[in-house]
Short mmCIF file of C-alpha atoms and ligand atoms in Angstrom, two decimals:
data_model
loop_
_atom_site.label_atom_id
_atom_site.label_comp_id
_atom_site.label_asym_id
_atom_site.label_seq_id
_atom_site.Cartn_x
_atom_site.Cartn_y
_atom_site.Cartn_z
CA MET A 1 142.70 111.07 122.79
CA ARG A 2 144.07 112.41 119.50
CA TYR A 3 142.93 115.62 117.80
CA PHE A 4 142.57 116.49 114.14
CA ILE A 5 141.75 120.18 113.96
CA GLY A 6 141.09 121.83 110.61
CA ASN A 7 141.78 125.56 110.53
CA TRP A 8 140.09 127.01 107.47
CA LYS A 9 141.56 130.50 107.86
CA MET A 10 139.97 132.83 105.23
CA PHE A 11 138.17 130.06 103.39
CA GLY A 12 134.55 128.99 103.15
CA ILE A 13 131.03 130.10 102.32
CA PRO A 14 127.73 128.51 103.38
CA LYS A 15 127.83 125.80 100.69
CA SER A 16 131.31 124.69 101.81
CA LEU A 17 129.36 122.76 104.43
CA SER A 18 129.38 119.84 101.97
CA ILE A 19 133.10 119.38 102.71
CA LEU A 20 132.34 118.90 106.39
CA ASN A 21 129.39 116.64 105.70
CA ARG A 22 131.74 114.27 103.87
CA ILE A 23 134.28 114.40 106.69
CA ASN A 24 131.53 113.81 109.27
CA LYS A 25 130.25 110.82 107.33
CA TYR A 26 133.67 109.20 107.35
CA TYR A 27 134.22 110.09 111.01
CA SER A 28 130.87 108.67 112.12
CA LYS A 29 131.60 105.29 110.56
CA ASP A 30 135.32 105.00 111.24
CA LYS A 31 136.11 102.07 113.53
CA ASN A 32 138.77 104.24 115.20
CA ARG A 33 136.36 107.14 115.80
CA ASN A 34 136.51 106.96 119.58
CA LYS A 35 140.26 107.44 119.56
CA TYR A 36 140.15 110.98 118.19
CA LYS A 37 138.23 114.23 117.91
CA VAL A 38 137.63 116.27 114.77
CA ILE A 39 137.27 120.00 115.25
CA ILE A 40 136.90 122.53 112.43
CA THR A 41 137.42 126.26 112.77
CA PRO A 42 135.60 127.97 109.89
CA PRO A 43 135.53 131.78 109.57
CA TYR A 44 133.27 133.74 111.95
CA THR A 45 130.57 134.04 109.28
CA LEU A 46 129.91 130.29 109.33
CA ILE A 47 130.18 129.42 113.00
CA GLU A 48 126.52 129.75 113.86
CA SER A 49 125.09 127.80 110.93
CA TYR A 50 127.72 125.08 111.03
CA SER A 51 127.42 124.68 114.81
CA ARG A 52 123.68 124.28 114.49
CA HIS A 53 124.07 121.77 111.67
CA PHE A 54 126.55 119.63 113.63
CA ARG A 55 124.95 120.08 117.06
CA ASN A 56 124.18 116.38 117.52
CA LYS A 57 126.89 115.08 115.24
CA ARG A 58 130.49 114.15 115.81
CA ILE A 59 132.35 117.14 114.40
CA SER A 60 132.85 120.09 116.75
CA ILE A 61 133.00 123.67 115.56
CA GLY A 62 135.40 126.26 116.89
CA SER A 63 136.54 129.78 116.17
CA GLN A 64 139.89 130.89 114.76
CA ASN A 65 140.26 133.72 117.25
CA CYS A 66 138.36 135.78 119.81
CA TYR A 67 138.61 139.30 121.14
CA GLN A 68 140.33 139.98 124.47
CA LYS A 69 137.19 141.25 126.18
CA GLU A 70 134.54 139.10 127.66
CA GLN A 71 131.10 140.07 126.53
CA PHE A 72 130.20 143.33 124.74
CA SER A 73 132.33 146.40 124.08
CA SER A 74 132.73 149.26 121.62
CA ASN A 75 135.51 147.64 119.56
CA THR A 76 134.48 147.69 115.91
CA ALA A 77 134.47 144.26 114.23
CA ALA A 78 135.49 142.46 117.43
CA ILE A 79 133.90 139.15 118.46
CA SER A 80 134.03 138.11 122.12
CA PRO A 81 134.17 134.63 123.63
CA TYR A 82 130.66 135.18 125.01
CA MET A 83 129.36 135.88 121.49
CA LEU A 84 131.10 132.80 120.10
CA LYS A 85 129.69 130.57 122.81
CA SER A 86 126.21 131.95 122.20
CA VAL A 87 126.27 130.70 118.58
CA GLY A 88 127.55 127.25 119.46
CA ALA A 89 131.35 127.39 119.23
CA LYS A 90 133.03 124.89 121.54
CA TYR A 91 136.67 125.80 120.94
CA THR A 92 138.73 128.79 119.95
CA LEU A 93 142.25 129.11 118.63
CA VAL A 94 144.27 131.75 120.45
CA GLY A 95 147.68 133.04 119.42
CA HIS A 96 147.85 131.77 115.85
CA SER A 97 151.00 133.21 114.28
CA ASP A 98 148.85 135.05 111.73
CA ASN A 99 147.29 137.00 114.61
CA ARG A 100 150.52 137.39 116.58
CA GLY A 101 151.92 138.86 113.37
CA GLU A 102 149.04 141.34 113.29
CA GLY A 103 149.82 142.57 116.80
CA ASP A 104 148.47 140.11 119.37
CA SER A 105 150.74 140.59 122.40
CA ASP A 106 151.20 138.14 125.27
CA SER A 107 148.99 140.23 127.55
CA MET A 108 146.22 140.31 124.94
CA LEU A 109 146.58 136.54 124.52
CA LYS A 110 146.32 136.00 128.26
CA ASP A 111 143.03 137.92 128.32
CA LYS A 112 141.76 135.93 125.34
CA VAL A 113 142.57 132.65 127.09
CA ARG A 114 141.05 133.83 130.36
CA TYR A 115 137.78 135.06 128.86
CA ALA A 116 137.44 132.12 126.51
CA ILE A 117 137.69 129.67 129.39
CA LYS A 118 135.34 131.76 131.52
CA ASN A 119 132.79 131.36 128.73
CA ASN A 120 133.29 127.61 128.51
CA LEU A 121 135.28 127.56 125.31
CA LYS A 122 138.25 125.23 125.15
CA VAL A 123 141.37 127.02 123.99
CA VAL A 124 143.79 125.80 121.35
CA PHE A 125 146.80 127.92 122.22
CA CYS A 126 149.25 128.27 119.33
CA ILE A 127 152.98 128.79 119.69
CA GLY A 128 155.92 128.55 117.31
CA GLU A 129 159.27 130.02 116.38
CA ASN A 130 160.06 131.91 113.18
CA LYS A 131 162.76 131.08 110.66
CA LYS A 132 165.34 133.40 112.16
CA GLU A 133 164.79 132.09 115.68
CA LYS A 134 165.21 128.55 114.40
CA LYS A 135 168.38 129.45 112.54
CA ASN A 136 169.79 131.03 115.71
CA LYS A 137 168.87 127.91 117.71
CA LYS A 138 166.42 129.86 119.86
CA THR A 139 163.44 127.55 119.32
CA LEU A 140 163.25 126.07 122.82
CA ILE A 141 163.72 129.42 124.54
CA VAL A 142 161.08 131.10 122.39
CA LEU A 143 158.54 128.35 123.02
CA LYS A 144 159.12 128.40 126.76
CA ARG A 145 158.62 132.17 126.82
CA GLN A 146 155.44 131.98 124.73
CA LEU A 147 153.98 129.37 127.09
CA ARG A 148 155.05 130.92 130.38
CA ASN A 149 153.98 134.45 129.44
CA VAL A 150 150.38 133.39 128.86
CA LEU A 151 149.40 130.12 130.50
CA GLU A 152 148.75 129.75 134.22
CA LYS A 153 147.85 126.78 136.38
CA LYS A 154 144.49 128.30 137.28
CA PHE A 155 143.37 127.99 133.64
CA ASN A 156 143.21 124.20 134.26
CA LYS A 157 144.90 121.94 131.72
CA ASN A 158 141.57 120.35 130.74
CA ASN A 159 140.54 123.65 129.12
CA ILE A 160 143.70 123.96 127.09
CA ILE A 161 145.27 122.30 124.08
CA VAL A 162 148.63 123.57 122.89
CA ALA A 163 149.45 123.60 119.17
CA TYR A 164 153.09 123.87 118.17
CA GLU A 165 153.24 125.49 114.74
CA PRO A 166 156.70 126.55 113.56
CA ILE A 167 156.02 129.65 111.46
CA TRP A 168 158.51 128.59 108.79
CA SER A 169 156.53 125.41 108.28
CA ILE A 170 153.07 126.93 107.81
CA GLY A 171 151.97 126.62 104.20
CA THR A 172 155.51 125.99 102.95
CA GLY A 173 155.70 122.20 102.69
CA LYS A 174 158.72 122.33 105.02
CA ILE A 175 158.50 120.23 108.18
CA PRO A 176 160.85 119.62 111.12
CA THR A 177 162.84 116.39 111.18
CA ALA A 178 161.43 113.62 113.37
CA ASN A 179 164.29 114.10 115.84
CA GLU A 180 163.79 117.84 116.09
CA LEU A 181 160.07 117.48 116.54
CA LYS A 182 160.35 114.81 119.20
CA LYS A 183 162.82 116.91 121.13
CA THR A 184 160.67 120.05 120.79
CA THR A 185 157.46 118.29 121.81
CA ILE A 186 159.09 116.79 124.89
CA HIS A 187 160.42 120.25 125.79
CA ILE A 188 156.94 121.80 125.42
CA LYS A 189 155.44 119.11 127.66
CA LYS A 190 158.15 119.68 130.24
CA VAL A 191 157.42 123.41 130.34
CA LEU A 192 153.68 122.67 130.57
CA ASN A 193 154.29 120.18 133.39
CA GLY A 194 155.97 123.03 135.23
CA ILE A 195 153.04 125.38 134.69
CA PHE A 196 150.25 122.89 135.38
CA LYS A 197 152.11 121.02 138.16
CA LYS A 198 153.07 117.62 136.88
CA THR A 199 150.41 117.30 134.23
CA SER A 200 150.37 118.58 130.68
CA PRO A 201 147.59 119.55 128.29
CA ALA A 202 147.55 117.79 124.91
CA VAL A 203 150.22 119.07 122.53
CA LEU A 204 149.53 119.14 118.78
CA TYR A 205 151.74 119.80 115.80
CA GLY A 206 150.77 122.09 112.91
CA GLY A 207 152.57 123.10 109.72
CA SER A 208 152.24 121.50 106.28
CA VAL A 209 150.65 118.31 107.63
CA ASP A 210 149.16 116.17 104.87
CA GLY A 211 148.29 112.60 103.99
CA SER A 212 151.77 111.88 102.67
CA ASN A 213 153.83 113.03 105.68
CA ILE A 214 151.46 112.00 108.48
CA GLY A 215 153.24 108.62 108.69
CA MET A 216 156.37 110.33 110.00
CA PHE A 217 154.41 112.31 112.59
CA LYS A 218 152.57 109.31 113.88
CA GLU A 219 155.84 107.70 114.97
CA ILE A 220 156.26 110.51 117.50
CA ARG A 221 153.92 109.28 120.19
CA GLU A 222 154.31 112.46 122.27
CA ILE A 223 152.30 114.36 119.64
CA ASP A 224 148.61 114.27 120.58
CA GLY A 225 147.23 115.46 117.26
CA PHE A 226 147.42 117.98 114.46
CA LEU A 227 146.34 121.47 113.48
CA ILE A 228 145.81 121.34 109.75
CA GLY A 229 145.47 124.31 107.42
CA GLY A 230 145.60 123.73 103.67
CA ALA A 231 144.74 120.04 103.81
CA SER A 232 141.55 120.70 105.79
CA LYS A 233 139.88 122.51 102.91
CA THR A 234 139.07 119.38 100.95
CA SER A 235 137.41 116.36 102.50
CA LYS A 236 139.67 113.90 100.69
CA LYS A 237 142.90 115.44 101.94
CA PHE A 238 141.61 115.71 105.49
CA ILE A 239 140.26 112.17 105.56
CA ASP A 240 143.52 110.87 104.07
CA ILE A 241 145.40 112.29 107.06
CA ILE A 242 143.15 110.40 109.50
CA LYS A 243 143.19 107.21 107.40
CA ASN A 244 146.95 107.18 107.10
CA TYR A 245 147.40 107.99 110.77
CA TYR A 246 145.49 104.85 111.80
CA ARG A 247 146.73 102.66 108.96
P1 LIG B 1 149.16 124.49 106.81
O1 LIG B 1 148.68 123.13 107.20
O2 LIG B 1 148.50 125.03 105.58
O3 LIG B 1 150.67 124.58 106.77
O4 LIG B 1 148.68 125.50 107.97
C1 LIG B 1 148.95 125.22 109.28
C2 LIG B 1 148.24 126.19 110.13
O5 LIG B 1 148.59 127.35 110.23
C3 LIG B 1 147.04 125.73 110.87
O6 LIG B 1 146.67 126.64 111.84
#
């Protein structure tokens, strides 16, 4: 199974639904549709209405984050996994570098993963090195630490998808070389095999993926799909990625 996940970040209002309707139309008719899943993570404000709209359709709706407590608490503006599930979310991102940058620690991320799974949300756990770590050749060490500090076998690999998003690649148009990416993906799967005992969750790539560079990524068979930011905000760009992947 391949994954094409669109992370809208701080984008979208109710009428932006038309973008997803066009993507869903393509997805529903695509002859390759059973080979992949499309998941979109709109902002919190749209999760309930979009989930209801797509309840019996192909696209799944997820959240971009969740709070590290399970149900209700007195944390202003926080949204728990229980609340997300109650409005129809099926997935949640955890550990996006935007949120790590705003203070999400490994122990907070572990609680997010734990409570998300407890509430039947599948977790897309994001990892990635920054520019300095890459320059100092620390990428593999950083990724191993990010995975080992949060993921545990008891979470069950079927509840987890890992998204490798090098921070220096997000929104910059810069992407790793095919060799680098193959090596990194194999390393991530090796670390995950260690955690989950000889079996690995799906591993996605994210960072400046678009219809013109997807051809390079598709050659790396170890990559199970993509987490797409900018190019998920228009139906044409998002559909082009899928079309060119299966070309
Ligand atoms: P871009 O595709 O805009 O580089 O964003 C990637 C990302 O951060 C998705 O979570």
